[in-house]
C-alpha positions as a LaTeX table, in Angstrom:
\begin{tabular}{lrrr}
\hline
Residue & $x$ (\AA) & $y$ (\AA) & $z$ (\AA) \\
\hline
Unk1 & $-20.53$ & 9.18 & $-3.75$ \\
Unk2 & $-19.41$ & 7.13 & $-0.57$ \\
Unk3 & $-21.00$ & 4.04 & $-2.01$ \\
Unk4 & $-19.82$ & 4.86 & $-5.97$ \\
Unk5 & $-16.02$ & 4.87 & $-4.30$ \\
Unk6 & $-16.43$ & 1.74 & $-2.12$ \\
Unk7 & $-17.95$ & $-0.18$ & $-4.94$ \\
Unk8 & $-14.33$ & 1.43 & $-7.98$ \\
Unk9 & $-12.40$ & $-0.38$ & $-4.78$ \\
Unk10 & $-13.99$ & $-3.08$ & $-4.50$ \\
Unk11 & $-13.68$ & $-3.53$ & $-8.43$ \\
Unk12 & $-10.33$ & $-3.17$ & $-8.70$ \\
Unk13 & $-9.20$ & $-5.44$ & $-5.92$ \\
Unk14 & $-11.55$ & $-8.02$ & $-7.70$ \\
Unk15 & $-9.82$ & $-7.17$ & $-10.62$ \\
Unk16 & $-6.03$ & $-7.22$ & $-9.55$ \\
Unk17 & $-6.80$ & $-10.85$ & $-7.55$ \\
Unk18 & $-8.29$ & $-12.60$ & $-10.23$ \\
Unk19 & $-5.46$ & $-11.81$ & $-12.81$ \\
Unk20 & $-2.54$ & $-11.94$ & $-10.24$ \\
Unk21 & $-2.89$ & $-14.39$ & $-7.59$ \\
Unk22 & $-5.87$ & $-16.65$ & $-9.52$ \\
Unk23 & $-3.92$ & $-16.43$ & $-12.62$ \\
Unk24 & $-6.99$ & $-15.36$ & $-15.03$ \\
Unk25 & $-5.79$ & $-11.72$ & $-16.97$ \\
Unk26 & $-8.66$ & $-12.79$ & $-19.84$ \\
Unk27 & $-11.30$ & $-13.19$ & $-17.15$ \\
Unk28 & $-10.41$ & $-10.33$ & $-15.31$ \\
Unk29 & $-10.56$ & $-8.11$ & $-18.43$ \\
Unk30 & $-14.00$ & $-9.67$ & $-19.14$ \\
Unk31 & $-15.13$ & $-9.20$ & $-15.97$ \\
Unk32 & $-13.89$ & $-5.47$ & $-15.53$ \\
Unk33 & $-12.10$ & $-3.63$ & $-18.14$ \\
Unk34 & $-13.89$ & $-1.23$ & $-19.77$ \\
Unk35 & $-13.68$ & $-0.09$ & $-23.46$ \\
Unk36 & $-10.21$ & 0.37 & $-23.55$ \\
Unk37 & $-7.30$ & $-0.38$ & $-21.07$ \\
Unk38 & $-4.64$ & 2.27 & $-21.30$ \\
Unk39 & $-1.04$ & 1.20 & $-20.07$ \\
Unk40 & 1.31 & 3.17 & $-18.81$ \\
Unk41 & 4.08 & 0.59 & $-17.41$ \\
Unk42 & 6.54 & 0.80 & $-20.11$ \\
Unk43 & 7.31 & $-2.92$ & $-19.42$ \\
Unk44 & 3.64 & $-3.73$ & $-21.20$ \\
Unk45 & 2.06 & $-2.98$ & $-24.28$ \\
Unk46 & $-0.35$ & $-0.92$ & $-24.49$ \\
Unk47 & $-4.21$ & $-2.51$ & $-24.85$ \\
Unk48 & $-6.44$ & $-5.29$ & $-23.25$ \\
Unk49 & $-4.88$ & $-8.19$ & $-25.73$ \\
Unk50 & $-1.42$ & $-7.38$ & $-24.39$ \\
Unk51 & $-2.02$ & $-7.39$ & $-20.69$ \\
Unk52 & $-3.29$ & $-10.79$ & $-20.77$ \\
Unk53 & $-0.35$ & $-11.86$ & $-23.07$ \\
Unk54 & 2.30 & $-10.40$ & $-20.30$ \\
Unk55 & $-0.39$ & $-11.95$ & $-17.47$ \\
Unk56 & $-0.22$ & $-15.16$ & $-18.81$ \\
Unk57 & 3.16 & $-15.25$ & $-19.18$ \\
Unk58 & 4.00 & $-14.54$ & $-15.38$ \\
Unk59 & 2.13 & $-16.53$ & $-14.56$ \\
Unk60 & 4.08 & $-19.90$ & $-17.00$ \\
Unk61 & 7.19 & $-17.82$ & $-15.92$ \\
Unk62 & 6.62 & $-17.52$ & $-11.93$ \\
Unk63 & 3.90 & $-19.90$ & $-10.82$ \\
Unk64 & 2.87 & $-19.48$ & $-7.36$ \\
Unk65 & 3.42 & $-15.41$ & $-7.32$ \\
Unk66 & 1.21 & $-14.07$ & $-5.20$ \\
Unk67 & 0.04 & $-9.79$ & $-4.27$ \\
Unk68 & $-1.24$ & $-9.02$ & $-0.98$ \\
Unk69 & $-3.21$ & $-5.78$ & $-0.95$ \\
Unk70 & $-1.66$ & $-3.21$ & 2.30 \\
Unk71 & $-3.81$ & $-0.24$ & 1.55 \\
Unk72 & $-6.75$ & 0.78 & $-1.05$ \\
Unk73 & $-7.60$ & 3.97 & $-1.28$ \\
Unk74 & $-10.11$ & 5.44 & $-3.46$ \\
Unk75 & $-10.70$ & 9.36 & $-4.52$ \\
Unk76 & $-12.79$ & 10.76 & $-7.64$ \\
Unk77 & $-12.26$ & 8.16 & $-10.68$ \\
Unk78 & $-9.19$ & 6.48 & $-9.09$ \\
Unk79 & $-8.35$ & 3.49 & $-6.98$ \\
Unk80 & $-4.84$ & 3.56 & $-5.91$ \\
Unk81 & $-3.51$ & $-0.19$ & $-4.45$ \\
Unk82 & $-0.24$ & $-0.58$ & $-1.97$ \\
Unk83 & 0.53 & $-4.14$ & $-2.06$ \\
Unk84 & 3.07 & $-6.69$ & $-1.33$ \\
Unk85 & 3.84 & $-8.87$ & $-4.70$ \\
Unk86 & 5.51 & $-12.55$ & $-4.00$ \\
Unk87 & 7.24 & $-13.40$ & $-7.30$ \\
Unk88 & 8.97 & $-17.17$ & $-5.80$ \\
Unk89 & 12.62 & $-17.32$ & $-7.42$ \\
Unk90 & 12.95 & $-13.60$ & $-7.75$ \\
Unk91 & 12.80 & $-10.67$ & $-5.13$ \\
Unk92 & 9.90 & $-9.58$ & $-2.95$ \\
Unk93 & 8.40 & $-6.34$ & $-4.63$ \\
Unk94 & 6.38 & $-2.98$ & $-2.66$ \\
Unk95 & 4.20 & $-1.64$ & $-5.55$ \\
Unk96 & 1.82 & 1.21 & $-6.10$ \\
Unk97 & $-0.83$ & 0.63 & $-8.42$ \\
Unk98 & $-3.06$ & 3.48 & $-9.68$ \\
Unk99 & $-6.28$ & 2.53 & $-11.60$ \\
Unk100 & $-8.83$ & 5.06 & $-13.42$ \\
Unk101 & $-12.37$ & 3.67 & $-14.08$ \\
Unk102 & $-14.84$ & 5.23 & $-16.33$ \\
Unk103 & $-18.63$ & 6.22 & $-15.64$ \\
Unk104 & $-19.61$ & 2.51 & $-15.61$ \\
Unk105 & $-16.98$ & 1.41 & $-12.87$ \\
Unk106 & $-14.99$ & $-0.09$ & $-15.36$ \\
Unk107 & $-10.78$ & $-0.05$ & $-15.11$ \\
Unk108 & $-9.40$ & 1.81 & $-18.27$ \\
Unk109 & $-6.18$ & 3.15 & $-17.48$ \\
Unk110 & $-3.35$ & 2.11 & $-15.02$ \\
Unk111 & $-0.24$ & 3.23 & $-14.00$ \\
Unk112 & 2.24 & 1.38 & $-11.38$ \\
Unk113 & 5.48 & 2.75 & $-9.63$ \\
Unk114 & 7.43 & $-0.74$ & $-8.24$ \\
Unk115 & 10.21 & $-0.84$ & $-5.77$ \\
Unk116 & 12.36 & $-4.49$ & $-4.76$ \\
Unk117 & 12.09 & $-5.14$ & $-1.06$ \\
Unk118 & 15.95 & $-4.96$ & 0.50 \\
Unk119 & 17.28 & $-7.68$ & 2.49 \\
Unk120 & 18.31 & $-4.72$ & 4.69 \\
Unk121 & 17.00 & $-1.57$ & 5.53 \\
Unk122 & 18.49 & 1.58 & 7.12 \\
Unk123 & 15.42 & 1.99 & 9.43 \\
Unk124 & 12.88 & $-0.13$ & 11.54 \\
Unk125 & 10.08 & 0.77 & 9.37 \\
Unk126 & 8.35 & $-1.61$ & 7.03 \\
Unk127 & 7.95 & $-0.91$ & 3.50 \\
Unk128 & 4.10 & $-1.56$ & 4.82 \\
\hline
\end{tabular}
């Protein structure tokens, strides 16, 4: 089981760099998406098509954005991702990605929760 969850993380962080900070949603589908890809961001449409349409339009719309991953956990079917998105000309971004992947160890479902970094805080503590 140990190995089965090391290998969903290492999947999805493959996943998440190669259509975020390399800029390549269709390979990254081709490389890991399963059957399906069920989206639950209400910003993007629903399907495999459509996340490589919004992908590739970040990416004409903010070139140079850039995630850094803080944390990757992994439990059961899921691989949940804390990271640190770069989007240059617009805010800095703390986001929690959560990614289900079938019986093959392919991603089929996501949901994210996203939160703008303030210039200010009212504690010490990081968002990381």
């Amino acid at each position: 089981m140990r190995s089965r969850l090391e290998q969903n993380k290492r999947t999805v962080v493959a996943f998440y760099d190669l259509m975020f900070n390399r800029c390549e949603p269709a390979e990254a589908v081709r490389q890991y998406v399963g059957e399906v890809y069920i989206q639950h961001n209400p910003m993007v449409a629903d399907g495999k098509d459509a996340f490589i349409e919004y992908f590739m339009r970040m990416a004409r719309e903010y070139p140079g954005k850039r995630v850094e991953f803080k944390r990757v956990i992994a439990e059961g079917d899921y691989v949940v991702l804390h990271c640190h998105q770069q989007w240059p000309g617009d805010s800095d971004w703390a986001g929690i990605d959560i990614f289900r992947l079938d019986q093959q160890g392919r991603i089929v479902e996501h949901w994210d929760v996203l939160q703008r970094i303030p210039e200010q805080a009212a504690n010490q503590n990081t968002m990381f």
